[in-house]
């Protein structure tokens, strides 16, 4: 009986050790994904695309959410107000993805009021300057109004 008990205890210790190692590995991979998203978000259009994808995946890690939303806001503001890409399809796609993630962030409670106000002010500024005017991506006014409403209504 003592050998059987020792075997069961050793198996339990091994199992718990495996769970701890798996959790540590998961956290480490989530951190690496988050950091690669940050690195790529600041690059050109294609790097921004990769950064958005990495941050979208890193979103699953709750501890990163509070850090992801401000990065998404910064990229969104840049595309709305500063980009020189006019109506480049890939950047419009990036902007739509960013807004979608930010609406989700607000719904999860991960978009703080300061970031939300920064985002809404950028949308309002783009509307005032003309949705289809430079600087910033050339957009449809209806898209800007729809995005503003989605952000305000998200809970």
PDB file of C-alpha atoms in Angstrom:
ATOM      1  CA  UNK A   1       0.000   0.000   0.000  1.00  0.00           C
ATOM      2  CA  UNK A   2       2.739   2.534   0.734  1.00  0.00           C
ATOM      3  CA  UNK A   3       4.161   2.012  -2.786  1.00  0.00           C
ATOM      4  CA  UNK A   4       0.744   2.640  -4.328  1.00  0.00           C
ATOM      5  CA  UNK A   5       0.230   5.764  -2.235  1.00  0.00           C
ATOM      6  CA  UNK A   6       3.687   7.024  -3.157  1.00  0.00           C
ATOM      7  CA  UNK A   7       2.951   6.432  -6.835  1.00  0.00           C
ATOM      8  CA  UNK A   8      -0.350   8.323  -6.617  1.00  0.00           C
ATOM      9  CA  UNK A   9       1.292  11.227  -4.767  1.00  0.00           C
ATOM     10  CA  UNK A  10       4.130  11.350  -7.293  1.00  0.00           C
ATOM     11  CA  UNK A  11       1.611  11.325 -10.154  1.00  0.00           C
ATOM     12  CA  UNK A  12      -0.364  14.168  -8.560  1.00  0.00           C
ATOM     13  CA  UNK A  13       2.786  16.212  -8.001  1.00  0.00           C
ATOM     14  CA  UNK A  14       3.825  15.596 -11.609  1.00  0.00           C
ATOM     15  CA  UNK A  15       0.352  16.563 -12.854  1.00  0.00           C
ATOM     16  CA  UNK A  16       0.297  19.774 -10.812  1.00  0.00           C
ATOM     17  CA  UNK A  17       3.820  20.593 -11.957  1.00  0.00           C
ATOM     18  CA  UNK A  18       2.703  20.097 -15.551  1.00  0.00           C
ATOM     19  CA  UNK A  19      -0.258  22.433 -15.042  1.00  0.00           C
ATOM     20  CA  UNK A  20       1.975  25.118 -13.545  1.00  0.00           C
ATOM     21  CA  UNK A  21       4.456  24.787 -16.408  1.00  0.00           C
ATOM     22  CA  UNK A  22       1.665  24.943 -18.997  1.00  0.00           C
ATOM     23  CA  UNK A  23       0.197  28.060 -17.374  1.00  0.00           C
ATOM     24  CA  UNK A  24       3.616  29.718 -17.257  1.00  0.00           C
ATOM     25  CA  UNK A  25       4.217  28.850 -20.923  1.00  0.00           C
ATOM     26  CA  UNK A  26       0.793  30.234 -21.891  1.00  0.00           C
ATOM     27  CA  UNK A  27       1.479  33.505 -20.054  1.00  0.00           C
ATOM     28  CA  UNK A  28       4.913  33.793 -21.616  1.00  0.00           C
ATOM     29  CA  UNK A  29       3.509  33.220 -25.115  1.00  0.00           C
ATOM     30  CA  UNK A  30       0.742  35.763 -24.466  1.00  0.00           C
ATOM     31  CA  UNK A  31       3.376  38.286 -23.390  1.00  0.00           C
ATOM     32  CA  UNK A  32       5.423  37.624 -26.527  1.00  0.00           C
ATOM     33  CA  UNK A  33       2.345  38.007 -28.711  1.00  0.00           C
ATOM     34  CA  UNK A  34       1.458  41.288 -27.014  1.00  0.00           C
ATOM     35  CA  UNK A  35       4.997  42.639 -27.442  1.00  0.00           C
ATOM     36  CA  UNK A  36       5.139  41.657 -31.103  1.00  0.00           C
ATOM     37  CA  UNK A  37       1.803  43.411 -31.629  1.00  0.00           C
ATOM     38  CA  UNK A  38       3.193  46.568 -30.058  1.00  0.00           C
ATOM     39  CA  UNK A  39       6.321  46.345 -32.197  1.00  0.00           C
ATOM     40  CA  UNK A  40       4.419  45.929 -35.463  1.00  0.00           C
ATOM     41  CA  UNK A  41       1.642  48.431 -34.750  1.00  0.00           C
ATOM     42  CA  UNK A  42       3.949  51.400 -35.249  1.00  0.00           C
ATOM     43  CA  UNK A  43       5.266  50.354 -38.647  1.00  0.00           C
ATOM     44  CA  UNK A  44       3.864  50.934 -42.107  1.00  0.00           C
ATOM     45  CA  UNK A  45       0.572  49.626 -43.414  1.00  0.00           C
ATOM     46  CA  UNK A  46       1.531  45.967 -43.597  1.00  0.00           C
ATOM     47  CA  UNK A  47       3.288  46.011 -40.242  1.00  0.00           C
ATOM     48  CA  UNK A  48       0.236  47.727 -38.749  1.00  0.00           C
ATOM     49  CA  UNK A  49      -1.859  44.894 -40.194  1.00  0.00           C
ATOM     50  CA  UNK A  50       0.348  42.340 -38.412  1.00  0.00           C
ATOM     51  CA  UNK A  51       0.264  44.359 -35.200  1.00  0.00           C
ATOM     52  CA  UNK A  52      -3.530  44.511 -35.213  1.00  0.00           C
ATOM     53  CA  UNK A  53      -3.701  40.755 -35.752  1.00  0.00           C
ATOM     54  CA  UNK A  54      -1.239  40.078 -32.919  1.00  0.00           C
ATOM     55  CA  UNK A  55      -3.070  42.398 -30.523  1.00  0.00           C
ATOM     56  CA  UNK A  56      -6.383  40.832 -31.500  1.00  0.00           C
ATOM     57  CA  UNK A  57      -4.965  37.441 -30.498  1.00  0.00           C
ATOM     58  CA  UNK A  58      -3.351  38.875 -27.356  1.00  0.00           C
ATOM     59  CA  UNK A  59      -6.779  40.253 -26.378  1.00  0.00           C
ATOM     60  CA  UNK A  60      -7.575  36.809 -24.964  1.00  0.00           C
ATOM     61  CA  UNK A  61      -5.141  37.564 -22.146  1.00  0.00           C
ATOM     62  CA  UNK A  62      -7.183  39.760 -19.813  1.00  0.00           C
ATOM     63  CA  UNK A  63      -4.104  41.235 -18.198  1.00  0.00           C
ATOM     64  CA  UNK A  64      -3.092  42.797 -21.524  1.00  0.00           C
ATOM     65  CA  UNK A  65      -6.465  44.358 -22.359  1.00  0.00           C
ATOM     66  CA  UNK A  66      -5.865  47.541 -20.387  1.00  0.00           C
ATOM     67  CA  UNK A  67      -2.656  48.060 -22.372  1.00  0.00           C
ATOM     68  CA  UNK A  68      -4.050  47.117 -25.770  1.00  0.00           C
ATOM     69  CA  UNK A  69      -6.930  49.612 -25.934  1.00  0.00           C
ATOM     70  CA  UNK A  70      -4.717  52.757 -25.701  1.00  0.00           C
ATOM     71  CA  UNK A  71      -2.486  51.382 -28.476  1.00  0.00           C
ATOM     72  CA  UNK A  72      -5.515  50.797 -30.670  1.00  0.00           C
ATOM     73  CA  UNK A  73      -6.784  54.306 -29.945  1.00  0.00           C
ATOM     74  CA  UNK A  74      -3.426  55.813 -30.925  1.00  0.00           C
ATOM     75  CA  UNK A  75      -3.350  53.932 -34.217  1.00  0.00           C
ATOM     76  CA  UNK A  76      -6.968  54.843 -34.932  1.00  0.00           C
ATOM     77  CA  UNK A  77      -6.332  58.535 -34.273  1.00  0.00           C
ATOM     78  CA  UNK A  78      -3.295  58.409 -36.557  1.00  0.00           C
ATOM     79  CA  UNK A  79      -5.261  56.839 -39.412  1.00  0.00           C
ATOM     80  CA  UNK A  80      -8.169  59.242 -38.937  1.00  0.00           C
ATOM     81  CA  UNK A  81      -6.186  62.459 -38.678  1.00  0.00           C
ATOM     82  CA  UNK A  82      -2.617  62.017 -39.890  1.00  0.00           C
ATOM     83  CA  UNK A  83      -2.291  59.238 -42.466  1.00  0.00           C
ATOM     84  CA  UNK A  84      -1.252  60.246 -45.974  1.00  0.00           C
ATOM     85  CA  UNK A  85      -2.597  57.020 -47.496  1.00  0.00           C
ATOM     86  CA  UNK A  86      -5.779  58.704 -48.836  1.00  0.00           C
ATOM     87  CA  UNK A  87      -8.163  55.816 -49.576  1.00  0.00           C
ATOM     88  CA  UNK A  88      -5.712  52.911 -49.635  1.00  0.00           C
ATOM     89  CA  UNK A  89      -7.811  49.774 -49.255  1.00  0.00           C
ATOM     90  CA  UNK A  90      -5.405  48.087 -46.842  1.00  0.00           C
ATOM     91  CA  UNK A  91      -5.383  51.066 -44.477  1.00  0.00           C
ATOM     92  CA  UNK A  92      -9.160  51.425 -44.623  1.00  0.00           C
ATOM     93  CA  UNK A  93      -9.331  47.747 -43.708  1.00  0.00           C
ATOM     94  CA  UNK A  94      -6.910  48.341 -40.826  1.00  0.00           C
ATOM     95  CA  UNK A  95      -9.026  51.242 -39.578  1.00  0.00           C
ATOM     96  CA  UNK A  96     -12.222  49.177 -39.682  1.00  0.00           C
ATOM     97  CA  UNK A  97     -10.516  46.400 -37.722  1.00  0.00           C
ATOM     98  CA  UNK A  98      -9.240  48.886 -35.154  1.00  0.00           C
ATOM     99  CA  UNK A  99     -12.698  50.389 -34.642  1.00  0.00           C
ATOM    100  CA  UNK A 100     -14.235  46.922 -34.318  1.00  0.00           C
ATOM    101  CA  UNK A 101     -11.689  46.009 -31.633  1.00  0.00           C
ATOM    102  CA  UNK A 102     -12.277  49.286 -29.807  1.00  0.00           C
ATOM    103  CA  UNK A 103     -16.040  48.770 -29.766  1.00  0.00           C
ATOM    104  CA  UNK A 104     -15.384  45.315 -28.284  1.00  0.00           C
ATOM    105  CA  UNK A 105     -12.953  46.855 -25.775  1.00  0.00           C
ATOM    106  CA  UNK A 106     -15.626  49.276 -24.621  1.00  0.00           C
ATOM    107  CA  UNK A 107     -18.069  46.384 -24.285  1.00  0.00           C
ATOM    108  CA  UNK A 108     -15.576  44.518 -22.085  1.00  0.00           C
ATOM    109  CA  UNK A 109     -14.939  47.614 -19.983  1.00  0.00           C
ATOM    110  CA  UNK A 110     -11.351  47.835 -21.236  1.00  0.00           C
ATOM    111  CA  UNK A 111     -11.633  51.227 -22.914  1.00  0.00           C
ATOM    112  CA  UNK A 112     -11.212  53.849 -20.202  1.00  0.00           C
ATOM    113  CA  UNK A 113     -13.088  57.142 -20.422  1.00  0.00           C
ATOM    114  CA  UNK A 114      -9.996  59.170 -21.347  1.00  0.00           C
ATOM    115  CA  UNK A 115      -9.205  56.912 -24.311  1.00  0.00           C
ATOM    116  CA  UNK A 116     -12.859  56.879 -25.329  1.00  0.00           C
ATOM    117  CA  UNK A 117     -12.969  60.679 -25.288  1.00  0.00           C
ATOM    118  CA  UNK A 118      -9.736  60.877 -27.300  1.00  0.00           C
ATOM    119  CA  UNK A 119     -11.250  58.555 -29.884  1.00  0.00           C
ATOM    120  CA  UNK A 120     -14.566  60.422 -30.054  1.00  0.00           C
ATOM    121  CA  UNK A 121     -12.756  63.784 -30.357  1.00  0.00           C
ATOM    122  CA  UNK A 122     -10.715  62.392 -33.265  1.00  0.00           C
ATOM    123  CA  UNK A 123     -13.880  61.218 -35.014  1.00  0.00           C
ATOM    124  CA  UNK A 124     -15.530  64.603 -34.409  1.00  0.00           C
ATOM    125  CA  UNK A 125     -12.461  66.434 -35.702  1.00  0.00           C
ATOM    126  CA  UNK A 126     -12.457  64.312 -38.854  1.00  0.00           C
ATOM    127  CA  UNK A 127     -16.163  65.038 -39.339  1.00  0.00           C
ATOM    128  CA  UNK A 128     -15.545  68.789 -38.872  1.00  0.00           C
ATOM    129  CA  UNK A 129     -12.626  68.818 -41.317  1.00  0.00           C
ATOM    130  CA  UNK A 130     -14.487  66.659 -43.808  1.00  0.00           C
ATOM    131  CA  UNK A 131     -14.541  62.890 -43.796  1.00  0.00           C
ATOM    132  CA  UNK A 132     -13.283  62.836 -47.376  1.00  0.00           C
ATOM    133  CA  UNK A 133     -10.543  65.440 -46.840  1.00  0.00           C
ATOM    134  CA  UNK A 134      -6.855  65.205 -45.983  1.00  0.00           C
ATOM    135  CA  UNK A 135      -5.018  64.754 -43.709  1.00  0.00           C
ATOM    136  CA  UNK A 136      -6.086  61.328 -42.590  1.00  0.00           C
ATOM    137  CA  UNK A 137      -7.711  58.573 -44.560  1.00  0.00           C
ATOM    138  CA  UNK A 138     -10.476  59.595 -46.942  1.00  0.00           C
ATOM    139  CA  UNK A 139     -13.681  58.182 -45.494  1.00  0.00           C
ATOM    140  CA  UNK A 140     -17.420  58.259 -45.846  1.00  0.00           C
ATOM    141  CA  UNK A 141     -19.140  60.543 -43.356  1.00  0.00           C
ATOM    142  CA  UNK A 142     -21.669  57.774 -42.719  1.00  0.00           C
ATOM    143  CA  UNK A 143     -18.875  55.435 -41.550  1.00  0.00           C
ATOM    144  CA  UNK A 144     -17.606  57.997 -39.056  1.00  0.00           C
ATOM    145  CA  UNK A 145     -21.086  58.616 -37.676  1.00  0.00           C
ATOM    146  CA  UNK A 146     -21.759  54.876 -37.449  1.00  0.00           C
ATOM    147  CA  UNK A 147     -18.463  54.277 -35.612  1.00  0.00           C
ATOM    148  CA  UNK A 148     -19.170  57.122 -33.214  1.00  0.00           C
ATOM    149  CA  UNK A 149     -22.588  55.697 -32.394  1.00  0.00           C
ATOM    150  CA  UNK A 150     -21.196  52.175 -31.962  1.00  0.00           C
ATOM    151  CA  UNK A 151     -18.549  53.400 -29.522  1.00  0.00           C
ATOM    152  CA  UNK A 152     -21.032  55.479 -27.535  1.00  0.00           C
ATOM    153  CA  UNK A 153     -23.580  52.643 -27.347  1.00  0.00           C
ATOM    154  CA  UNK A 154     -21.188  49.815 -26.532  1.00  0.00           C
ATOM    155  CA  UNK A 155     -21.539  48.589 -22.971  1.00  0.00           C
TER     156      UNK A 155
END
